[in-house]
Tab-separated table of C-alpha atoms and ligand atoms in Angstrom:
chain	number	residue	atom	x	y	z
A	1	MET	CA	-122.953	-56.530	28.514
A	2	ALA	CA	-122.388	-53.250	26.779
A	3	LYS	CA	-120.153	-53.277	23.796
A	4	ILE	CA	-117.525	-50.572	23.968
A	5	SER	CA	-117.076	-49.064	20.534
A	6	THR	CA	-113.643	-48.762	19.058
A	7	GLY	CA	-112.369	-45.504	17.735
A	8	LEU	CA	-110.262	-46.956	14.974
A	9	GLY	CA	-112.497	-48.793	12.592
A	10	GLN	CA	-109.975	-48.455	9.796
A	11	ALA	CA	-107.058	-49.981	11.599
A	12	PRO	CA	-106.675	-53.603	10.571
A	13	GLU	CA	-104.484	-54.587	13.492
A	14	ARG	CA	-105.242	-56.845	16.357
A	15	GLY	CA	-105.188	-54.467	19.271
A	16	ASP	CA	-107.405	-51.763	17.836
A	17	HIS	CA	-110.142	-53.144	19.994
A	18	VAL	CA	-109.175	-52.078	23.357
A	19	ARG	CA	-111.663	-50.508	25.636
A	20	GLN	CA	-112.692	-47.084	24.482
A	21	ASP	CA	-115.244	-45.842	26.909
A	22	GLN	CA	-116.883	-42.819	28.337
A	23	ARG	CA	-113.623	-41.609	29.768
A	24	GLY	CA	-112.608	-41.083	26.188
A	25	THR	CA	-109.489	-43.209	26.240
A	26	THR	CA	-109.473	-42.396	22.588
A	27	GLY	CA	-111.337	-39.974	20.443
A	28	THR	CA	-111.466	-36.363	21.410
A	29	GLY	CA	-111.175	-34.131	24.372
A	30	THR	CA	-109.743	-34.695	27.772
A	31	GLY	CA	-111.266	-37.489	29.808
A	32	ALA	CA	-112.729	-37.059	33.218
A	33	ALA	CA	-109.519	-38.252	34.724
A	34	GLY	CA	-107.525	-35.684	32.832
A	35	HIS	CA	-105.846	-38.364	30.773
A	36	PRO	CA	-104.136	-36.976	27.719
A	37	GLN	CA	-106.377	-37.358	24.752
A	38	THR	CA	-106.184	-37.297	21.057
A	39	GLY	CA	-107.771	-35.438	18.264
A	40	THR	CA	-107.653	-31.994	19.768
A	41	ALA	CA	-104.579	-29.854	19.570
A	42	ALA	CA	-104.564	-29.036	23.249
A	43	PRO	CA	-101.454	-30.183	25.059
A	44	SER	CA	-102.036	-31.787	28.420
A	45	ALA	CA	-100.282	-30.116	31.297
A	46	ALA	CA	-100.899	-33.199	33.386
A	47	SER	CA	-98.891	-35.516	31.199
A	48	GLY	CA	-96.210	-33.117	30.084
A	49	ILE	CA	-95.366	-35.076	26.940
A	50	MET	CA	-98.546	-35.012	24.949
A	51	ALA	CA	-99.276	-32.288	22.434
A	52	GLY	CA	-101.435	-31.942	19.396
A	53	TYR	CA	-100.742	-30.607	15.946
A	54	PRO	CA	-102.862	-28.025	14.161
A	55	GLU	CA	-103.558	-29.651	10.820
A	56	PRO	CA	-106.511	-29.950	8.491
A	57	ALA	CA	-108.859	-32.439	10.127
A	58	ASP	CA	-108.849	-35.111	7.409
A	59	LYS	CA	-105.085	-35.057	6.903
A	60	ALA	CA	-104.431	-35.116	10.635
A	61	SER	CA	-106.896	-37.948	11.028
A	62	LEU	CA	-105.282	-40.028	8.279
A	63	ARG	CA	-101.863	-39.493	9.774
A	64	ARG	CA	-103.067	-40.448	13.258
A	65	THR	CA	-104.540	-43.627	11.882
A	66	ASN	CA	-101.403	-44.546	9.941
A	67	LEU	CA	-99.100	-43.825	12.874
A	68	SER	CA	-101.355	-45.895	15.086
A	69	VAL	CA	-101.390	-48.787	12.606
A	70	MET	CA	-97.588	-48.773	12.466
A	71	LEU	CA	-97.167	-48.616	16.220
A	72	ARG	CA	-99.689	-51.394	16.833
A	73	HIS	CA	-98.145	-53.544	14.147
A	74	LEU	CA	-94.778	-53.286	15.898
A	75	ARG	CA	-96.402	-54.163	19.229
A	76	GLU	CA	-98.067	-57.224	17.738
A	77	ASN	CA	-95.202	-58.448	15.609
A	78	GLY	CA	-91.954	-57.170	17.093
A	79	ALA	CA	-89.061	-55.560	15.243
A	80	GLN	CA	-89.481	-55.195	11.472
A	81	SER	CA	-87.621	-53.628	8.580
A	82	ARG	CA	-89.321	-50.733	6.778
A	83	THR	CA	-89.803	-53.048	3.795
A	84	HIS	CA	-91.640	-55.587	5.939
A	85	LEU	CA	-93.715	-52.836	7.542
A	86	ALA	CA	-94.743	-51.604	4.111
A	87	ALA	CA	-95.702	-55.099	2.983
A	88	ALA	CA	-97.603	-55.854	6.189
A	89	THR	CA	-99.542	-52.588	6.410
A	90	GLY	CA	-100.134	-52.057	2.702
A	91	LEU	CA	-98.672	-48.552	2.895
A	92	PRO	CA	-96.148	-47.324	0.309
A	93	LYS	CA	-92.572	-47.706	1.492
A	94	ALA	CA	-91.932	-43.961	1.182
A	95	THR	CA	-94.912	-43.319	3.480
A	96	VAL	CA	-93.654	-45.919	5.927
A	97	SER	CA	-90.265	-44.211	6.027
A	98	VAL	CA	-91.867	-40.854	6.798
A	99	LEU	CA	-94.075	-42.394	9.509
A	100	VAL	CA	-91.148	-44.251	11.073
A	101	GLY	CA	-89.140	-41.021	11.110
A	102	ASP	CA	-92.031	-39.301	12.852
A	103	LEU	CA	-92.341	-42.070	15.462
A	104	ILE	CA	-88.586	-42.009	16.082
A	105	GLN	CA	-88.726	-38.277	16.713
A	106	ARG	CA	-91.407	-38.829	19.314
A	107	GLY	CA	-89.314	-41.462	21.068
A	108	LEU	CA	-91.877	-44.187	20.313
A	109	VAL	CA	-89.772	-46.367	18.020
A	110	ARG	CA	-86.058	-46.797	17.527
A	111	GLU	CA	-83.769	-48.265	14.954
A	112	GLY	CA	-81.964	-51.385	15.967
A	113	GLU	CA	-79.809	-54.031	14.407
A	114	LEU	CA	-79.493	-54.826	10.731
A	115	ASP	CA	-81.805	-57.471	9.292
A	116	ARG	CA	-79.474	-59.824	7.439
A	117	ALA	CA	-81.794	-62.821	7.334
A	118	GLY	CA	-82.266	-63.924	3.773
A	119	ALA	CA	-81.400	-60.468	2.524
A	120	VAL	CA	-80.260	-59.951	-0.997
A	121	GLY	CA	-78.158	-56.834	-1.370
A	122	ARG	CA	-78.004	-54.190	1.329
A	123	PRO	CA	-79.363	-55.348	4.719
A	124	HIS	CA	-82.223	-53.335	6.246
A	125	ARG	CA	-82.124	-51.677	9.625
A	126	MET	CA	-84.815	-53.032	11.927
A	127	VAL	CA	-87.380	-50.756	13.545
A	128	ASP	CA	-88.837	-51.591	16.956
A	129	LEU	CA	-90.835	-49.989	19.747
A	130	ASP	CA	-88.680	-47.758	21.923
A	131	GLY	CA	-89.136	-48.826	25.528
A	132	ARG	CA	-86.856	-46.207	27.023
A	133	TRP	CA	-88.967	-43.124	27.609
A	134	ILE	CA	-92.601	-43.813	28.318
A	135	CYS	CA	-94.344	-46.148	30.718
A	136	GLY	CA	-97.779	-46.802	32.171
A	137	VAL	CA	-98.473	-47.679	35.799
A	138	GLY	CA	-100.998	-50.264	36.995
A	139	ALA	CA	-101.945	-50.526	40.682
A	140	GLU	CA	-104.091	-53.485	41.672
A	141	ILE	CA	-105.847	-53.583	45.012
A	142	GLY	CA	-107.171	-57.000	46.018
A	143	PRO	CA	-108.682	-58.216	49.284
A	144	ASP	CA	-105.306	-59.372	50.551
A	145	HIS	CA	-102.648	-57.572	48.554
A	146	ILE	CA	-101.661	-54.583	46.493
A	147	THR	CA	-99.466	-54.776	43.409
A	148	VAL	CA	-97.988	-51.778	41.638
A	149	LEU	CA	-95.994	-52.065	38.437
A	150	ALA	CA	-94.846	-50.074	35.437
A	151	LEU	CA	-94.766	-51.334	31.849
A	152	ASP	CA	-92.802	-49.752	29.065
A	153	LEU	CA	-94.167	-49.396	25.517
A	154	ARG	CA	-92.939	-52.881	24.681
A	155	GLY	CA	-94.990	-54.370	27.527
A	156	THR	CA	-91.894	-55.103	29.605
A	157	VAL	CA	-92.227	-54.740	33.373
A	158	VAL	CA	-89.696	-52.077	34.391
A	159	HIS	CA	-90.721	-51.863	38.051
A	160	GLU	CA	-92.887	-54.072	40.274
A	161	ASP	CA	-93.735	-54.128	43.942
A	162	ARG	CA	-96.240	-56.226	45.866
A	163	ARG	CA	-97.414	-56.016	49.458
A	164	ALA	CA	-99.710	-58.239	51.527
A	165	LEU	CA	-102.580	-56.152	52.909
A	166	ASP	CA	-105.800	-57.090	54.698
A	167	VAL	CA	-107.916	-54.602	52.753
A	168	PRO	CA	-111.341	-55.459	54.280
A	169	ALA	CA	-109.890	-54.716	57.731
A	170	LEU	CA	-108.949	-51.166	56.672
A	171	THR	CA	-110.960	-48.110	55.749
A	172	PRO	CA	-110.856	-47.319	52.015
A	173	GLN	CA	-108.764	-44.255	52.834
A	174	ALA	CA	-106.207	-46.293	54.788
A	175	ALA	CA	-106.003	-48.885	52.010
A	176	LEU	CA	-105.568	-46.182	49.377
A	177	ARG	CA	-102.777	-44.608	51.457
A	178	GLU	CA	-100.884	-47.904	51.149
A	179	VAL	CA	-101.520	-47.923	47.405
A	180	ALA	CA	-100.325	-44.306	47.139
A	181	ASP	CA	-97.089	-45.245	48.936
A	182	LEU	CA	-96.295	-47.949	46.424
A	183	VAL	CA	-97.333	-45.783	43.462
A	184	ALA	CA	-95.100	-42.945	44.688
A	185	ASP	CA	-92.184	-45.398	44.967
A	186	CYS	CA	-92.924	-46.630	41.467
A	187	LEU	CA	-93.086	-43.105	39.978
A	188	SER	CA	-89.808	-42.273	41.638
A	189	ALA	CA	-88.194	-45.486	40.340
A	190	VAL	CA	-89.283	-44.899	36.732
A	191	ALA	CA	-88.161	-41.257	36.923
A	192	ASP	CA	-84.732	-42.549	37.977
A	193	LEU	CA	-84.762	-44.652	34.800
A	194	GLY	CA	-85.383	-41.477	32.794
A	195	MET	CA	-88.935	-42.569	31.991
A	196	HIS	CA	-92.198	-40.659	32.025
A	197	ALA	CA	-95.342	-42.304	33.458
A	198	VAL	CA	-98.319	-41.239	31.317
A	199	ALA	CA	-100.992	-42.285	33.819
A	200	VAL	CA	-101.870	-44.644	36.657
A	201	THR	CA	-104.748	-47.119	36.506
A	202	LEU	CA	-106.109	-48.299	39.844
A	203	VAL	CA	-107.499	-51.785	39.296
A	204	THR	CA	-110.082	-53.110	41.735
A	205	GLN	CA	-112.713	-55.792	42.049
A	206	GLY	CA	-116.372	-55.039	41.820
A	207	SER	CA	-118.356	-52.516	39.902
A	208	VAL	CA	-116.492	-49.435	38.782
A	209	ASP	CA	-117.656	-46.137	37.302
A	210	ALA	CA	-114.674	-45.321	35.129
A	211	ALA	CA	-115.952	-41.868	34.153
A	212	SER	CA	-115.875	-40.562	37.707
A	213	GLY	CA	-113.120	-42.875	38.944
A	214	THR	CA	-115.467	-44.330	41.548
A	215	VAL	CA	-115.613	-47.853	42.945
A	216	ARG	CA	-119.377	-48.311	43.166
A	217	VAL	CA	-119.494	-51.628	45.011
A	218	ALA	CA	-116.682	-53.978	45.944
A	219	THR	CA	-118.406	-56.495	48.191
A	220	ASN	CA	-115.203	-58.289	49.136
A	221	PHE	CA	-113.667	-55.052	50.441
A	222	GLY	CA	-116.908	-53.654	51.882
A	223	TRP	CA	-116.485	-50.563	49.665
A	224	HIS	CA	-119.444	-48.487	48.488
A	225	ASP	CA	-119.132	-45.373	46.317
A	226	VAL	CA	-115.469	-44.772	47.040
A	227	ARG	CA	-114.132	-41.924	44.876
A	228	ALA	CA	-110.863	-43.787	44.496
A	229	ALA	CA	-109.316	-41.746	41.654
A	230	ASP	CA	-109.866	-38.446	43.501
A	231	GLU	CA	-108.509	-39.881	46.743
A	232	LEU	CA	-105.443	-41.357	45.091
A	233	ARG	CA	-104.745	-38.113	43.232
A	234	ALA	CA	-104.990	-36.169	46.478
A	235	LEU	CA	-102.650	-38.599	48.233
A	236	LEU	CA	-100.100	-38.446	45.415
A	237	GLY	CA	-100.143	-34.661	45.428
A	238	PRO	CA	-99.701	-32.059	42.724
A	239	GLY	CA	-97.864	-33.098	39.585
A	240	CYS	CA	-99.001	-36.717	39.769
A	241	PRO	CA	-100.038	-38.340	36.487
A	242	PRO	CA	-103.737	-38.779	35.665
A	243	VAL	CA	-105.424	-41.558	37.648
A	244	LEU	CA	-107.961	-43.954	36.119
A	245	VAL	CA	-110.015	-46.681	37.788
A	246	GLU	CA	-110.791	-50.003	36.118
A	247	ASN	CA	-112.292	-53.371	36.993
A	248	ASP	CA	-109.733	-56.132	37.597
A	249	ALA	CA	-111.293	-58.716	35.298
A	250	GLU	CA	-111.430	-56.279	32.392
A	251	SER	CA	-107.828	-55.271	32.944
A	252	GLY	CA	-106.845	-58.921	33.180
A	253	ALA	CA	-108.674	-59.759	29.943
A	254	LEU	CA	-106.831	-56.975	28.164
A	255	ALA	CA	-103.465	-58.175	29.470
A	256	GLU	CA	-104.233	-61.747	28.349
A	257	TYR	CA	-105.365	-60.594	24.947
A	258	LEU	CA	-102.232	-58.538	24.352
A	259	ALA	CA	-100.065	-61.400	25.560
A	260	ALA	CA	-101.804	-64.043	23.452
A	261	PRO	CA	-99.985	-65.050	20.302
A	262	GLY	CA	-101.683	-65.139	16.943
A	263	ALA	CA	-105.031	-64.009	15.674
A	264	ASP	CA	-107.081	-66.931	16.989
A	265	VAL	CA	-108.018	-65.180	20.208
A	266	ARG	CA	-110.348	-62.479	18.984
A	267	GLU	CA	-113.047	-64.227	21.044
A	268	LEU	CA	-111.535	-64.605	24.490
A	269	VAL	CA	-113.115	-65.042	27.900
A	270	TYR	CA	-111.014	-64.350	30.953
A	271	VAL	CA	-112.047	-65.697	34.352
A	272	THR	CA	-110.114	-64.694	37.437
A	273	GLY	CA	-110.278	-66.505	40.762
A	274	GLY	CA	-109.661	-64.831	44.089
A	275	ILE	CA	-111.898	-64.213	47.080
A	276	GLY	CA	-114.287	-63.085	44.362
A	277	VAL	CA	-114.586	-64.496	40.869
A	278	GLY	CA	-114.649	-62.030	37.998
A	279	GLY	CA	-114.789	-62.258	34.262
A	280	ALA	CA	-114.575	-60.205	31.116
A	281	SER	CA	-114.533	-61.043	27.457
A	282	ILE	CA	-113.107	-59.817	24.216
A	283	SER	CA	-115.336	-60.318	21.218
A	284	GLY	CA	-114.386	-59.492	17.661
A	285	GLY	CA	-111.346	-57.785	19.081
A	286	THR	CA	-113.369	-55.487	21.341
A	287	LEU	CA	-113.181	-55.561	25.116
A	288	LEU	CA	-116.657	-55.945	26.522
A	289	SER	CA	-117.411	-54.560	29.913
A	290	GLY	CA	-117.188	-57.195	32.611
A	291	SER	CA	-120.139	-58.930	34.132
A	292	GLU	CA	-120.979	-60.428	37.490
A	293	ILE	CA	-120.206	-63.977	36.438
A	294	GLY	CA	-119.128	-64.790	39.986
A	295	HIS	CA	-122.753	-64.401	41.030
A	296	MET	CA	-124.335	-66.818	38.558
A	297	LYS	CA	-126.460	-69.226	40.562
A	298	LEU	CA	-124.298	-72.322	40.247
A	299	ASP	CA	-123.372	-73.346	43.784
A	300	ARG	CA	-124.822	-76.810	44.276
A	301	LEU	CA	-124.794	-76.298	48.065
A	302	ASP	CA	-126.602	-72.930	47.897
A	303	ARG	CA	-124.273	-71.295	50.419
A	304	PRO	CA	-124.635	-67.603	51.388
A	305	CYS	CA	-122.618	-65.095	49.359
A	306	ALA	CA	-121.139	-61.692	50.267
A	307	CYS	CA	-123.579	-60.149	47.782
A	308	GLY	CA	-126.467	-60.995	50.123
A	309	ARG	CA	-127.860	-63.829	48.023
A	310	THR	CA	-127.156	-67.537	48.125
A	311	GLY	CA	-125.809	-70.106	45.705
A	312	CYS	CA	-123.353	-67.901	43.790
A	313	TRP	CA	-120.622	-69.502	41.689
A	314	GLU	CA	-117.872	-67.617	43.529
A	315	VAL	CA	-118.905	-69.279	46.764
A	316	ALA	CA	-118.353	-72.640	45.096
A	317	VAL	CA	-115.028	-71.862	43.405
A	318	GLY	CA	-113.686	-68.760	45.207
A	319	LEU	CA	-110.366	-68.726	46.992
A	320	GLN	CA	-111.849	-68.792	50.500
A	321	THR	CA	-113.786	-71.982	49.764
A	322	PHE	CA	-110.635	-73.604	48.438
A	323	LEU	CA	-108.553	-72.499	51.439
A	324	ASP	CA	-111.229	-73.693	53.879
A	325	ALA	CA	-111.383	-77.073	52.198
A	326	ALA	CA	-107.618	-77.440	51.924
A	327	ALA	CA	-106.511	-76.401	55.425
A	328	ASP	CA	-107.634	-75.926	59.031
A	329	PRO	CA	-108.297	-72.330	60.200
A	330	ALA	CA	-105.022	-72.135	62.156
A	331	ASP	CA	-103.003	-73.138	59.097
A	332	ARG	CA	-100.555	-70.508	57.817
A	333	VAL	CA	-102.239	-70.514	54.400
A	334	HIS	CA	-105.148	-68.593	55.990
A	335	ASP	CA	-102.895	-65.831	57.366
A	336	ARG	CA	-103.691	-62.676	55.367
A	337	SER	CA	-100.564	-60.960	56.628
A	338	VAL	CA	-98.612	-63.443	54.499
A	339	ASP	CA	-98.499	-62.625	50.793
A	340	LEU	CA	-101.030	-64.658	48.852
A	341	ALA	CA	-98.345	-65.732	46.377
A	342	GLU	CA	-96.437	-67.402	49.219
A	343	ARG	CA	-99.542	-69.089	50.623
A	344	LEU	CA	-100.518	-70.421	47.218
A	345	ALA	CA	-96.982	-71.659	46.621
A	346	GLU	CA	-97.245	-73.585	49.895
A	347	LEU	CA	-100.497	-75.218	48.802
A	348	LEU	CA	-99.089	-75.970	45.363
A	349	ALA	CA	-96.137	-77.703	47.000
A	350	ARG	CA	-98.578	-79.793	49.063
A	351	ALA	CA	-100.526	-80.747	45.947
A	352	GLU	CA	-97.359	-81.713	44.149
A	353	ALA	CA	-96.298	-83.806	47.134
A	354	GLY	CA	-99.604	-85.674	46.815
A	355	ASP	CA	-101.265	-84.303	49.957
A	356	PRO	CA	-104.733	-85.921	49.822
A	357	ARG	CA	-106.587	-83.020	51.461
A	358	THR	CA	-105.191	-80.412	49.054
A	359	LEU	CA	-105.865	-82.631	46.048
A	360	ALA	CA	-109.423	-83.347	47.204
A	361	ALA	CA	-110.075	-79.608	47.616
A	362	LEU	CA	-108.751	-78.977	44.114
A	363	ALA	CA	-110.882	-81.759	42.660
A	364	VAL	CA	-114.055	-80.173	44.059
A	365	ILE	CA	-113.040	-76.738	42.738
A	366	ALA	CA	-112.258	-78.284	39.335
A	367	ASP	CA	-115.765	-79.766	39.074
A	368	ASP	CA	-117.549	-76.542	39.962
A	369	LEU	CA	-115.216	-74.454	37.828
A	370	ALA	CA	-115.858	-76.684	34.802
A	371	LEU	CA	-119.609	-76.365	35.307
A	372	GLY	CA	-119.494	-72.558	35.260
A	373	LEU	CA	-117.093	-72.397	32.336
A	374	SER	CA	-119.403	-74.563	30.262
A	375	VAL	CA	-122.202	-72.048	30.904
A	376	LEU	CA	-119.916	-69.231	29.742
A	377	VAL	CA	-119.090	-71.211	26.605
A	378	ASP	CA	-122.784	-71.552	25.790
A	379	VAL	CA	-123.504	-67.881	26.424
A	380	LEU	CA	-120.418	-66.187	25.023
A	381	ASN	CA	-119.105	-68.667	22.432
A	382	PRO	CA	-115.408	-67.862	22.884
A	383	SER	CA	-112.515	-69.544	21.080
A	384	ARG	CA	-110.377	-69.409	24.197
A	385	ILE	CA	-110.924	-69.271	27.964
A	386	VAL	CA	-108.039	-68.039	30.068
A	387	LEU	CA	-108.007	-68.723	33.797
A	388	GLY	CA	-106.304	-66.148	36.008
A	389	GLY	CA	-105.718	-65.475	39.688
A	390	TYR	CA	-105.400	-68.556	41.889
A	391	PHE	CA	-106.953	-70.696	39.145
A	392	ALA	CA	-103.790	-70.103	37.100
A	393	VAL	CA	-101.503	-71.091	39.974
A	394	PHE	CA	-103.275	-74.473	40.110
A	395	GLY	CA	-103.755	-74.646	36.356
A	396	ARG	CA	-102.435	-78.174	36.002
A	397	TYR	CA	-105.096	-79.410	38.463
A	398	LEU	CA	-107.976	-77.393	37.006
A	399	VAL	CA	-107.486	-76.904	33.274
A	400	ASP	CA	-107.668	-80.546	32.194
A	401	GLU	CA	-110.964	-81.186	33.961
A	402	ALA	CA	-112.423	-77.946	32.589
A	403	GLN	CA	-111.234	-78.842	29.085
A	404	ARG	CA	-112.763	-82.334	29.304
A	405	PHE	CA	-116.065	-80.959	30.553
A	406	VAL	CA	-116.255	-78.251	27.900
A	407	ASP	CA	-115.335	-80.792	25.196
A	408	ARG	CA	-118.058	-83.170	26.362
A	409	ARG	CA	-120.607	-80.354	26.224
A	410	ARG	CA	-119.737	-79.424	22.650
A	411	ILE	CA	-122.935	-79.373	20.640
A	412	SER	CA	-121.462	-81.267	17.704
A	413	PRO	CA	-118.056	-82.707	16.893
A	414	ALA	CA	-117.900	-80.259	14.000
A	415	ALA	CA	-118.261	-77.243	16.305
A	416	PRO	CA	-115.035	-75.315	16.875
A	417	ARG	CA	-113.184	-76.460	19.972
A	418	VAL	CA	-112.893	-74.029	22.855
A	419	VAL	CA	-109.408	-74.046	24.339
A	420	VAL	CA	-109.087	-73.658	28.101
A	421	ALA	CA	-105.728	-72.339	29.312
A	422	ALA	CA	-104.125	-70.968	32.445
A	423	SER	CA	-102.729	-67.441	32.377
A	424	ALA	CA	-98.972	-67.301	32.049
A	425	LEU	CA	-98.823	-63.722	33.341
A	426	GLY	CA	-98.913	-64.574	37.031
A	427	LEU	CA	-100.814	-62.866	39.819
A	428	SER	CA	-99.951	-59.415	38.502
A	429	ASN	CA	-101.817	-59.702	35.217
A	430	ALA	CA	-104.629	-57.322	36.215
A	431	ALA	CA	-102.048	-54.698	37.194
A	432	GLN	CA	-100.344	-55.302	33.838
A	433	GLY	CA	-103.655	-54.766	32.049
A	434	GLY	CA	-104.161	-51.553	34.018
A	435	ALA	CA	-100.754	-50.316	32.911
A	436	GLN	CA	-101.570	-51.268	29.296
A	437	LEU	CA	-104.776	-49.235	29.516
A	438	THR	CA	-102.794	-46.114	30.347
A	439	LEU	CA	-100.754	-46.623	27.168
A	440	GLU	CA	-103.764	-47.116	24.895
A	441	PRO	CA	-104.331	-43.405	24.078
A	442	LEU	CA	-100.757	-43.299	22.885
A	443	PHE	CA	-101.205	-46.347	20.621
A	444	ASN	CA	-104.427	-44.796	19.339
A	445	ASP	CA	-102.829	-41.456	18.588
A	446	PRO	CA	-99.038	-41.398	18.546
A	447	SER	CA	-99.161	-37.885	17.102
A	448	ALA	CA	-100.333	-36.625	20.497
A	449	VAL	CA	-96.883	-37.367	21.911
A	450	GLN	CA	-94.519	-34.409	21.693
A	451	VAL	CA	-91.472	-34.649	19.471
A	452	ARG	CA	-88.470	-35.181	21.665
A	453	ALA	CA	-86.350	-32.035	21.522
A	454	THR	CA	-83.054	-33.871	21.737
A	455	VAL	CA	-83.806	-36.591	19.224
A	456	SER	CA	-83.052	-35.061	15.867
A	457	HIS	CA	-82.530	-38.255	13.941
A	458	GLY	CA	-83.444	-40.916	16.438
A	459	GLY	CA	-81.542	-44.140	16.421
A	460	PRO	CA	-79.995	-46.076	19.239
A	461	GLY	CA	-77.475	-43.349	20.012
A	462	ALA	CA	-80.087	-40.800	21.032
A	463	GLU	CA	-79.990	-39.931	24.701
A	464	PRO	CA	-82.684	-38.621	26.992
A	465	ALA	CA	-83.006	-34.922	27.644
B	1	LIG	ZN1	-123.214	-63.519	45.128
């Protein structure tokens, strides 16, 4: 695994970790995908809202860092008074007031209600992220579905659409046309809300070259060297936001990390179960690039895998193995024209009704899942493992066994306990992570966002242009 360096070593916040890679999602210059970048004064025509400021380098750099610290602190902790922000960030209150004013002018934070809790004297006005103007779009393409959604700055889903699609049966171009349809609908919907989409991240399985926006190999789709970002841009036409491409497990890990409460998750491993099994980890607050954990040799039956080898873990615990064990081929749960969420809900209902075949299938998956997770614990030493995809849907049947197994394998009773949990973000968490990735440059450098012409003083009364 290659560690992706962070660009904000000074920032003490959780969240300064997020993937900063060769596309330059932070740092300087304009990334290969044309995503608006920081550090240079060049405005990005593609985004329309980002602009730089000509300032002495050290002063500009300090301000960028402080604005970023404030914005991330609000994302992590919710609405705060200026006094609390000053105490939490260690910045003088006068500096905090100036920074908050700056962020308000850019439409990134807003003033809200008065903080009367425990206040002595005059109550303080709370400051919070402003979710009204800017959003990021995540588009996930899986073997049997596409999901497109938009998140505002606060991480709230403002638009979501999902469609069942038999991706392996289509050419990459045909599949990407379906994605482009949903993305175009999404861009139109957020524009109707008065919001600006900074970028679109296409999230896919397999190995991805983010710099060129290429899906190198996605065995479960049969894709090889598909220039997905270029194709999607061409389909969306002129004026579309920048398009990035990211691996689904990495996006999912980011979404889980940002959704996880508290600071105890700086070492997190995310494992997602679908037709393929993917994983990514966050270590010391930094997103590590994903690895082919689905192809660890852990299948006790040594069955053939789509990768051309035999005995891969994803053959033992992947969705197809579960479906095959749980239902006959003619059963509706195998019908790829039906949305996976519906098919899984059907199987969950059977499990809850005590259907012996479904429960037996889950018990076998639970055993093999626990085995693989214990290997990941030994190799990666996380404090938390989050299960996503179909594993999360059946969390109550899988998590306990995995937790017991991992506990039993603990080297000593004094060793820190690894917590196994199911994702609470649902089947769209990779798309949510993709959308979060598009917002990262903005959290890294809020000063790259243009001051809103119509917001002179900010505040809840300010209206869009
Ligand atoms: Zn394999």
